[in-house]
Amino acid sequence: MANLEYVGNYINGEWRLPVDREVFNSVNPSTSEVLGAIVLSNSTDVDEAVSAAKQSFRAWRLVPAPKRADYLWLLAERVQERRDELAKLMTLEMGKVISESYGEVDVVIQFCKYMAGEGRRMYGQTVPAGSPDRMIMTVREPVGVVACITPWNFPLSLAAYKMCTALVAGNSIVWKPASDVALCAKLFTEIIDSCDLPAGVINTVFGSGSTVGSQLAEHPDVSVIVFTGSTEVGKKLAKQAGYHLKRIALELGGKNAVIVLADADLDLAAAGIVRSAYATSGQRCTAASRVIVEASVQQALEQRIVALTRKLQIGNGLDADVHVGSLANNSQLATVQRYVKIAQDEGGHILCGGHRLVMEPWQTQGLYYSPTVITDVQRHHRIAQEEVFGPVLAIITAQDYEDAVAINNESVYGLSSSIYTNSLHYANRAARDLESGLVYINNGTSNAEIGLAFGGLKQSGNGHREVAYQAFDVMTEWKTVYTNY
Ligand code: NAP
Ligand code: MG
């Protein structure tokens, strides 16, 4: 491992190796090749990063927002210049197919531009004053140091959503990326560094979530925590934030469902279901993991889903012909295997998939799992209730529209739901009745766009939204100003 790349932290505008020398390997899940290693940080490193961010905040908050936004335009250009490098590294490091990686890089570029536009908006209010010769208004003000804690499934976009919003609002940032995608995070940080932001405005600290992430949440000088990841960790962070009276925005899991009514276009529905079930190997918070179908069309729909699923090419995501890449790490593979077994023990029947795939010979170490469809799932089964985060689809029978909506809403999660129907009546009722932050009509469960609030109800989050200006609600304070003239 002579050429192994060691990744240190980026603090106050410079790269520093942490004081400890314990390392974590970043592994290509398609080949099990070690790509690089991060040096794990400890509390001293976290203190240094937070201190740099706190220091830089004093001047950064006074930079006019349109000028702060100029850095985001520049970042968009720099990301565009290194688009190929970023996309390839993403596929190497976490296994998603290269077309998806390019899609993610493009989202980052678009989001930088969208948020740069907010530099000239971030509207407050002016309202008529009740007293004479008086002006009254509200303005948004930055809060301070924002800790961004991000997962491995979208290594760049989930970080960009948080950091660009924090930045244009005038906050400074400490980013703790997921260790599994440390090299992506390092490359993105290098690109950020090339934009010549004032030192300390963005700092990147590598290390495990249970140490670095937790220390950030406890740190007295961190004012805001924005997190995407598991519900379990989200709850821990919410407890810590609550105790210290910090602001926190949580983007958590889902058990997303596609409802298919008897009048639906079944070909369209099957295509949408398969796309949203198996993109990123099902490792998306918005992945479809339940199909709730009216009994009269269940068999016809299942046939179509299985036929499309069997056509999917599984393999190394760098191969342009591959539709579904590997899982991201061993723990994901183990979880998928465990849940497929649980589903069978509960009485579910596998229509296709249901096993690990061993590829020919150069890919034998890859973490491939065949896209899996399970039928005869009952609404109370664990496979119908718990997030798998893998390429596993559970099919549940509904008696009618009301029953389908009730099954959808029985989940503790409420991120994304979809309905296929040609009825204007049922489509509009579904938009009203589905307990989800995102509702799609005649589309799968994951196809969100920049500029609209993204986030979930119930245990999919804590009421905050990102990917749009609504994210300012956690990233800024309202100040009300009264001027008597
Ligand atoms: P996770 O443990 O919640 O990790 C997400 C991020 O939080 C990573 O940066 C992680 O760091 C960090 N973290 C872990 N424990 C922490 C703690 N105690 N305090 C602060 N930060 C902490 O998620 P995961 O292990 O990567 O995936 C497990 C499950 O989470 C998945 O199976 C899925 O159900 C869910 N998940 C959801 C999303 C989503 O988009 N909503 C994304 C990814 C995962 P390290 O990994 O470096 O330790
Ligand atoms: Mg990896």
PDB file of C-alpha atoms in Angstrom, residues 19-227:
ATOM      1  CA  VAL A  19      -2.681  14.550  16.504  1.00  0.00           C
ATOM      2  CA  ASP A  20      -3.562  10.842  16.774  1.00  0.00           C
ATOM      3  CA  ARG A  21      -2.369   8.389  14.161  1.00  0.00           C
ATOM      4  CA  GLU A  22      -5.213   5.873  14.144  1.00  0.00           C
ATOM      5  CA  VAL A  23      -6.539   5.330  10.625  1.00  0.00           C
ATOM      6  CA  PHE A  24      -9.726   4.191   8.864  1.00  0.00           C
ATOM      7  CA  ASN A  25      -9.537   2.715   5.374  1.00  0.00           C
ATOM      8  CA  SER A  26     -11.739   3.892   2.552  1.00  0.00           C
ATOM      9  CA  VAL A  27     -12.590   0.832   0.465  1.00  0.00           C
ATOM     10  CA  ASN A  28     -13.959   0.373  -3.045  1.00  0.00           C
ATOM     11  CA  PRO A  29     -17.034  -1.805  -2.387  1.00  0.00           C
ATOM     12  CA  SER A  30     -17.011  -3.155  -5.957  1.00  0.00           C
ATOM     13  CA  THR A  31     -13.543  -4.675  -5.619  1.00  0.00           C
ATOM     14  CA  SER A  32     -12.647  -4.443  -1.899  1.00  0.00           C
ATOM     15  CA  GLU A  33      -9.509  -2.532  -2.890  1.00  0.00           C
ATOM     16  CA  VAL A  34      -8.303  -0.036  -0.281  1.00  0.00           C
ATOM     17  CA  LEU A  35      -8.373   3.433  -1.880  1.00  0.00           C
ATOM     18  CA  GLY A  36      -6.995   5.557   0.907  1.00  0.00           C
ATOM     19  CA  ALA A  37      -7.008   6.111   4.624  1.00  0.00           C
ATOM     20  CA  ILE A  38      -8.213   8.872   6.864  1.00  0.00           C
ATOM     21  CA  VAL A  39      -6.495   9.712  10.088  1.00  0.00           C
ATOM     22  CA  LEU A  40      -9.137   9.728  12.799  1.00  0.00           C
ATOM     23  CA  SER A  41      -9.533  12.994  14.669  1.00  0.00           C
ATOM     24  CA  ASN A  42      -9.948  13.444  18.402  1.00  0.00           C
ATOM     25  CA  SER A  43     -11.446  16.204  20.549  1.00  0.00           C
ATOM     26  CA  THR A  44      -8.390  18.450  20.145  1.00  0.00           C
ATOM     27  CA  ASP A  45      -8.868  18.435  16.372  1.00  0.00           C
ATOM     28  CA  VAL A  46     -12.575  19.155  16.792  1.00  0.00           C
ATOM     29  CA  ASP A  47     -11.763  22.065  19.130  1.00  0.00           C
ATOM     30  CA  GLU A  48      -9.315  23.508  16.593  1.00  0.00           C
ATOM     31  CA  ALA A  49     -11.869  23.311  13.789  1.00  0.00           C
ATOM     32  CA  VAL A  50     -14.675  24.854  15.828  1.00  0.00           C
ATOM     33  CA  SER A  51     -12.353  27.557  17.072  1.00  0.00           C
ATOM     34  CA  ALA A  52     -11.300  28.426  13.496  1.00  0.00           C
ATOM     35  CA  ALA A  53     -14.949  28.558  12.445  1.00  0.00           C
ATOM     36  CA  LYS A  54     -15.896  30.727  15.406  1.00  0.00           C
ATOM     37  CA  GLN A  55     -13.032  33.111  14.712  1.00  0.00           C
ATOM     38  CA  SER A  56     -13.889  33.466  11.010  1.00  0.00           C
ATOM     39  CA  PHE A  57     -17.579  34.044  11.748  1.00  0.00           C
ATOM     40  CA  ARG A  58     -16.874  37.511  13.167  1.00  0.00           C
ATOM     41  CA  ALA A  59     -15.836  38.895   9.793  1.00  0.00           C
ATOM     42  CA  TRP A  60     -17.816  36.514   7.542  1.00  0.00           C
ATOM     43  CA  ARG A  61     -21.189  37.553   8.967  1.00  0.00           C
ATOM     44  CA  LEU A  62     -20.431  41.139   7.878  1.00  0.00           C
ATOM     45  CA  VAL A  63     -19.617  40.239   4.258  1.00  0.00           C
ATOM     46  CA  PRO A  64     -22.664  41.290   2.190  1.00  0.00           C
ATOM     47  CA  ALA A  65     -24.766  38.273   1.253  1.00  0.00           C
ATOM     48  CA  PRO A  66     -24.443  38.892  -2.541  1.00  0.00           C
ATOM     49  CA  LYS A  67     -20.649  38.805  -2.078  1.00  0.00           C
ATOM     50  CA  ARG A  68     -20.876  35.594  -0.080  1.00  0.00           C
ATOM     51  CA  ALA A  69     -22.962  34.254  -2.943  1.00  0.00           C
ATOM     52  CA  ASP A  70     -20.150  35.030  -5.423  1.00  0.00           C
ATOM     53  CA  TYR A  71     -18.145  32.243  -3.797  1.00  0.00           C
ATOM     54  CA  LEU A  72     -20.947  29.816  -4.622  1.00  0.00           C
ATOM     55  CA  TRP A  73     -20.886  30.831  -8.303  1.00  0.00           C
ATOM     56  CA  LEU A  74     -17.153  30.210  -8.275  1.00  0.00           C
ATOM     57  CA  LEU A  75     -17.645  26.866  -6.519  1.00  0.00           C
ATOM     58  CA  ALA A  76     -20.155  25.844  -9.202  1.00  0.00           C
ATOM     59  CA  GLU A  77     -17.546  26.584 -11.891  1.00  0.00           C
ATOM     60  CA  ARG A  78     -14.779  24.725 -10.064  1.00  0.00           C
ATOM     61  CA  VAL A  79     -16.984  21.670  -9.534  1.00  0.00           C
ATOM     62  CA  GLN A  80     -17.906  21.781 -13.244  1.00  0.00           C
ATOM     63  CA  GLU A  81     -14.195  21.772 -14.164  1.00  0.00           C
ATOM     64  CA  ARG A  82     -13.581  18.652 -12.059  1.00  0.00           C
ATOM     65  CA  ARG A  83     -16.869  16.924 -12.853  1.00  0.00           C
ATOM     66  CA  ASP A  84     -15.275  13.761 -14.313  1.00  0.00           C
ATOM     67  CA  GLU A  85     -12.868  13.332 -11.432  1.00  0.00           C
ATOM     68  CA  LEU A  86     -15.598  13.784  -8.826  1.00  0.00           C
ATOM     69  CA  ALA A  87     -18.029  11.388 -10.506  1.00  0.00           C
ATOM     70  CA  LYS A  88     -15.455   8.662 -10.980  1.00  0.00           C
ATOM     71  CA  LEU A  89     -14.216   8.895  -7.405  1.00  0.00           C
ATOM     72  CA  MET A  90     -17.783   8.708  -6.085  1.00  0.00           C
ATOM     73  CA  THR A  91     -18.441   5.486  -7.973  1.00  0.00           C
ATOM     74  CA  LEU A  92     -15.101   4.049  -6.848  1.00  0.00           C
ATOM     75  CA  GLU A  93     -15.660   4.895  -3.225  1.00  0.00           C
ATOM     76  CA  MET A  94     -19.303   3.966  -2.628  1.00  0.00           C
ATOM     77  CA  GLY A  95     -20.363   1.876  -5.613  1.00  0.00           C
ATOM     78  CA  LYS A  96     -23.227   3.784  -7.248  1.00  0.00           C
ATOM     79  CA  VAL A  97     -23.326   3.635 -11.042  1.00  0.00           C
ATOM     80  CA  ILE A  98     -21.393   6.304 -12.904  1.00  0.00           C
ATOM     81  CA  SER A  99     -24.474   7.929 -14.497  1.00  0.00           C
ATOM     82  CA  GLU A 100     -25.875   8.506 -11.013  1.00  0.00           C
ATOM     83  CA  SER A 101     -22.550   9.925  -9.856  1.00  0.00           C
ATOM     84  CA  TYR A 102     -22.562  12.401 -12.760  1.00  0.00           C
ATOM     85  CA  GLY A 103     -26.159  13.242 -11.878  1.00  0.00           C
ATOM     86  CA  GLU A 104     -25.133  14.005  -8.317  1.00  0.00           C
ATOM     87  CA  VAL A 105     -22.222  16.231  -9.367  1.00  0.00           C
ATOM     88  CA  ASP A 106     -24.611  18.137 -11.654  1.00  0.00           C
ATOM     89  CA  VAL A 107     -27.037  18.609  -8.776  1.00  0.00           C
ATOM     90  CA  VAL A 108     -24.211  20.126  -6.745  1.00  0.00           C
ATOM     91  CA  ILE A 109     -23.467  22.587  -9.564  1.00  0.00           C
ATOM     92  CA  GLN A 110     -27.135  23.524  -9.892  1.00  0.00           C
ATOM     93  CA  PHE A 111     -27.579  23.878  -6.154  1.00  0.00           C
ATOM     94  CA  CYS A 112     -24.569  26.194  -5.794  1.00  0.00           C
ATOM     95  CA  LYS A 113     -26.203  28.439  -8.399  1.00  0.00           C
ATOM     96  CA  TYR A 114     -29.651  28.230  -6.804  1.00  0.00           C
ATOM     97  CA  MET A 115     -28.272  29.192  -3.375  1.00  0.00           C
ATOM     98  CA  ALA A 116     -26.111  31.926  -4.890  1.00  0.00           C
ATOM     99  CA  GLY A 117     -29.394  33.484  -6.050  1.00  0.00           C
ATOM    100  CA  GLU A 118     -30.536  33.547  -2.433  1.00  0.00           C
ATOM    101  CA  GLY A 119     -27.681  35.982  -1.755  1.00  0.00           C
ATOM    102  CA  ARG A 120     -29.968  38.620  -3.287  1.00  0.00           C
ATOM    103  CA  ARG A 121     -33.177  37.332  -1.700  1.00  0.00           C
ATOM    104  CA  MET A 122     -33.306  35.823   1.811  1.00  0.00           C
ATOM    105  CA  TYR A 123     -36.401  37.943   2.218  1.00  0.00           C
ATOM    106  CA  GLY A 124     -37.537  39.430   5.469  1.00  0.00           C
ATOM    107  CA  GLN A 125     -40.726  41.419   5.976  1.00  0.00           C
ATOM    108  CA  THR A 126     -41.639  45.070   6.149  1.00  0.00           C
ATOM    109  CA  VAL A 127     -45.116  45.725   7.484  1.00  0.00           C
ATOM    110  CA  PRO A 128     -47.081  48.929   8.175  1.00  0.00           C
ATOM    111  CA  ALA A 129     -46.119  50.352  11.569  1.00  0.00           C
ATOM    112  CA  GLY A 130     -48.810  51.035  14.150  1.00  0.00           C
ATOM    113  CA  SER A 131     -47.120  54.254  15.324  1.00  0.00           C
ATOM    114  CA  PRO A 132     -46.399  57.367  13.223  1.00  0.00           C
ATOM    115  CA  ASP A 133     -42.931  58.004  11.765  1.00  0.00           C
ATOM    116  CA  ARG A 134     -41.800  54.468  12.315  1.00  0.00           C
ATOM    117  CA  MET A 135     -40.396  51.706  10.120  1.00  0.00           C
ATOM    118  CA  ILE A 136     -40.615  48.087  11.194  1.00  0.00           C
ATOM    119  CA  MET A 137     -39.040  45.064   9.581  1.00  0.00           C
ATOM    120  CA  THR A 138     -37.620  41.612  10.141  1.00  0.00           C
ATOM    121  CA  VAL A 139     -34.212  40.522   8.840  1.00  0.00           C
ATOM    122  CA  ARG A 140     -32.495  37.143   8.771  1.00  0.00           C
ATOM    123  CA  GLU A 141     -29.183  36.977  10.602  1.00  0.00           C
ATOM    124  CA  PRO A 142     -26.611  34.183  10.639  1.00  0.00           C
ATOM    125  CA  VAL A 143     -26.475  32.043  13.777  1.00  0.00           C
ATOM    126  CA  GLY A 144     -22.780  31.140  14.131  1.00  0.00           C
ATOM    127  CA  VAL A 145     -20.966  27.838  13.677  1.00  0.00           C
ATOM    128  CA  VAL A 146     -22.941  25.177  11.804  1.00  0.00           C
ATOM    129  CA  ALA A 147     -21.884  21.514  12.114  1.00  0.00           C
ATOM    130  CA  CYS A 148     -22.792  19.538   8.980  1.00  0.00           C
ATOM    131  CA  ILE A 149     -22.809  15.746   9.490  1.00  0.00           C
ATOM    132  CA  THR A 150     -23.403  13.778   6.297  1.00  0.00           C
ATOM    133  CA  PRO A 151     -23.777  10.114   5.224  1.00  0.00           C
ATOM    134  CA  TRP A 152     -22.121   8.114   2.451  1.00  0.00           C
ATOM    135  CA  ASN A 153     -25.058   7.542   0.081  1.00  0.00           C
ATOM    136  CA  PHE A 154     -24.887  11.025  -1.503  1.00  0.00           C
ATOM    137  CA  PRO A 155     -21.321  12.021  -0.653  1.00  0.00           C
ATOM    138  CA  LEU A 156     -21.454  15.473  -2.270  1.00  0.00           C
ATOM    139  CA  SER A 157     -25.000  16.718  -2.721  1.00  0.00           C
ATOM    140  CA  LEU A 158     -26.129  16.267   0.883  1.00  0.00           C
ATOM    141  CA  ALA A 159     -23.055  18.191   2.008  1.00  0.00           C
ATOM    142  CA  ALA A 160     -23.572  20.900  -0.624  1.00  0.00           C
ATOM    143  CA  TYR A 161     -27.221  21.413   0.388  1.00  0.00           C
ATOM    144  CA  LYS A 162     -26.157  22.088   3.952  1.00  0.00           C
ATOM    145  CA  MET A 163     -22.930  23.998   3.405  1.00  0.00           C
ATOM    146  CA  CYS A 164     -24.099  26.308   0.599  1.00  0.00           C
ATOM    147  CA  THR A 165     -27.157  27.321   2.631  1.00  0.00           C
ATOM    148  CA  ALA A 166     -25.113  27.898   5.784  1.00  0.00           C
ATOM    149  CA  LEU A 167     -22.523  29.852   3.827  1.00  0.00           C
ATOM    150  CA  VAL A 168     -24.766  32.277   1.953  1.00  0.00           C
ATOM    151  CA  ALA A 169     -26.631  32.948   5.201  1.00  0.00           C
ATOM    152  CA  GLY A 170     -23.342  34.106   6.754  1.00  0.00           C
ATOM    153  CA  ASN A 171     -22.553  31.175   9.035  1.00  0.00           C
ATOM    154  CA  SER A 172     -19.228  29.365   9.286  1.00  0.00           C
ATOM    155  CA  ILE A 173     -19.015  25.599   8.986  1.00  0.00           C
ATOM    156  CA  VAL A 174     -17.434  22.448  10.355  1.00  0.00           C
ATOM    157  CA  TRP A 175     -18.166  19.499   8.064  1.00  0.00           C
ATOM    158  CA  LYS A 176     -17.925  15.907   9.307  1.00  0.00           C
ATOM    159  CA  PRO A 177     -18.386  13.656   6.266  1.00  0.00           C
ATOM    160  CA  ALA A 178     -19.057   9.915   6.523  1.00  0.00           C
ATOM    161  CA  SER A 179     -15.783   8.012   6.856  1.00  0.00           C
ATOM    162  CA  ASP A 180     -16.800   5.640   4.038  1.00  0.00           C
ATOM    163  CA  VAL A 181     -16.554   8.495   1.513  1.00  0.00           C
ATOM    164  CA  ALA A 182     -13.584  10.359   2.940  1.00  0.00           C
ATOM    165  CA  LEU A 183     -11.794  10.670  -0.392  1.00  0.00           C
ATOM    166  CA  CYS A 184     -14.820  12.298  -2.034  1.00  0.00           C
ATOM    167  CA  ALA A 185     -14.996  14.682   0.910  1.00  0.00           C
ATOM    168  CA  LYS A 186     -11.308  15.457   0.603  1.00  0.00           C
ATOM    169  CA  LEU A 187     -11.600  16.214  -3.112  1.00  0.00           C
ATOM    170  CA  PHE A 188     -14.659  18.413  -2.555  1.00  0.00           C
ATOM    171  CA  THR A 189     -12.787  20.245   0.209  1.00  0.00           C
ATOM    172  CA  GLU A 190      -9.825  20.803  -2.148  1.00  0.00           C
ATOM    173  CA  ILE A 191     -12.224  22.341  -4.648  1.00  0.00           C
ATOM    174  CA  ILE A 192     -13.724  24.538  -1.930  1.00  0.00           C
ATOM    175  CA  ASP A 193     -10.168  25.524  -0.960  1.00  0.00           C
ATOM    176  CA  SER A 194      -9.484  26.606  -4.548  1.00  0.00           C
ATOM    177  CA  CYS A 195     -12.271  29.217  -4.216  1.00  0.00           C
ATOM    178  CA  ASP A 196     -10.220  31.218  -1.694  1.00  0.00           C
ATOM    179  CA  LEU A 197     -12.889  31.642   0.925  1.00  0.00           C
ATOM    180  CA  PRO A 198     -11.609  33.432   4.035  1.00  0.00           C
ATOM    181  CA  ALA A 199      -9.725  30.923   6.205  1.00  0.00           C
ATOM    182  CA  GLY A 200     -11.884  29.107   8.732  1.00  0.00           C
ATOM    183  CA  VAL A 201     -15.245  29.696   7.036  1.00  0.00           C
ATOM    184  CA  ILE A 202     -15.358  26.029   5.983  1.00  0.00           C
ATOM    185  CA  ASN A 203     -13.458  23.351   7.910  1.00  0.00           C
ATOM    186  CA  THR A 204     -13.543  19.601   7.257  1.00  0.00           C
ATOM    187  CA  VAL A 205     -12.853  17.152  10.071  1.00  0.00           C
ATOM    188  CA  PHE A 206     -12.538  13.410   9.482  1.00  0.00           C
ATOM    189  CA  GLY A 207     -13.258  10.779  12.060  1.00  0.00           C
ATOM    190  CA  SER A 208     -15.915   8.447  13.334  1.00  0.00           C
ATOM    191  CA  GLY A 209     -19.393   9.710  14.005  1.00  0.00           C
ATOM    192  CA  SER A 210     -19.461   8.411  17.545  1.00  0.00           C
ATOM    193  CA  THR A 211     -16.445  10.548  18.459  1.00  0.00           C
ATOM    194  CA  VAL A 212     -16.141  13.539  16.102  1.00  0.00           C
ATOM    195  CA  GLY A 213     -19.868  13.802  15.296  1.00  0.00           C
ATOM    196  CA  SER A 214     -20.851  13.488  18.902  1.00  0.00           C
ATOM    197  CA  GLN A 215     -18.215  16.003  20.043  1.00  0.00           C
ATOM    198  CA  LEU A 216     -19.495  18.527  17.533  1.00  0.00           C
ATOM    199  CA  ALA A 217     -23.007  18.076  18.870  1.00  0.00           C
ATOM    200  CA  GLU A 218     -21.798  18.714  22.426  1.00  0.00           C
ATOM    201  CA  HIS A 219     -19.443  21.582  21.597  1.00  0.00           C
ATOM    202  CA  PRO A 220     -20.485  24.841  23.289  1.00  0.00           C
ATOM    203  CA  ASP A 221     -19.414  26.925  20.259  1.00  0.00           C
ATOM    204  CA  VAL A 222     -21.483  24.964  17.719  1.00  0.00           C
ATOM    205  CA  SER A 223     -24.874  26.665  17.363  1.00  0.00           C
ATOM    206  CA  VAL A 224     -26.553  24.563  14.677  1.00  0.00           C
ATOM    207  CA  ILE A 225     -26.397  20.869  13.750  1.00  0.00           C
ATOM    208  CA  VAL A 226     -27.619  19.709  10.344  1.00  0.00           C
ATOM    209  CA  PHE A 227     -27.610  15.972   9.861  1.00  0.00           C
TER     210      PHE A 227
END
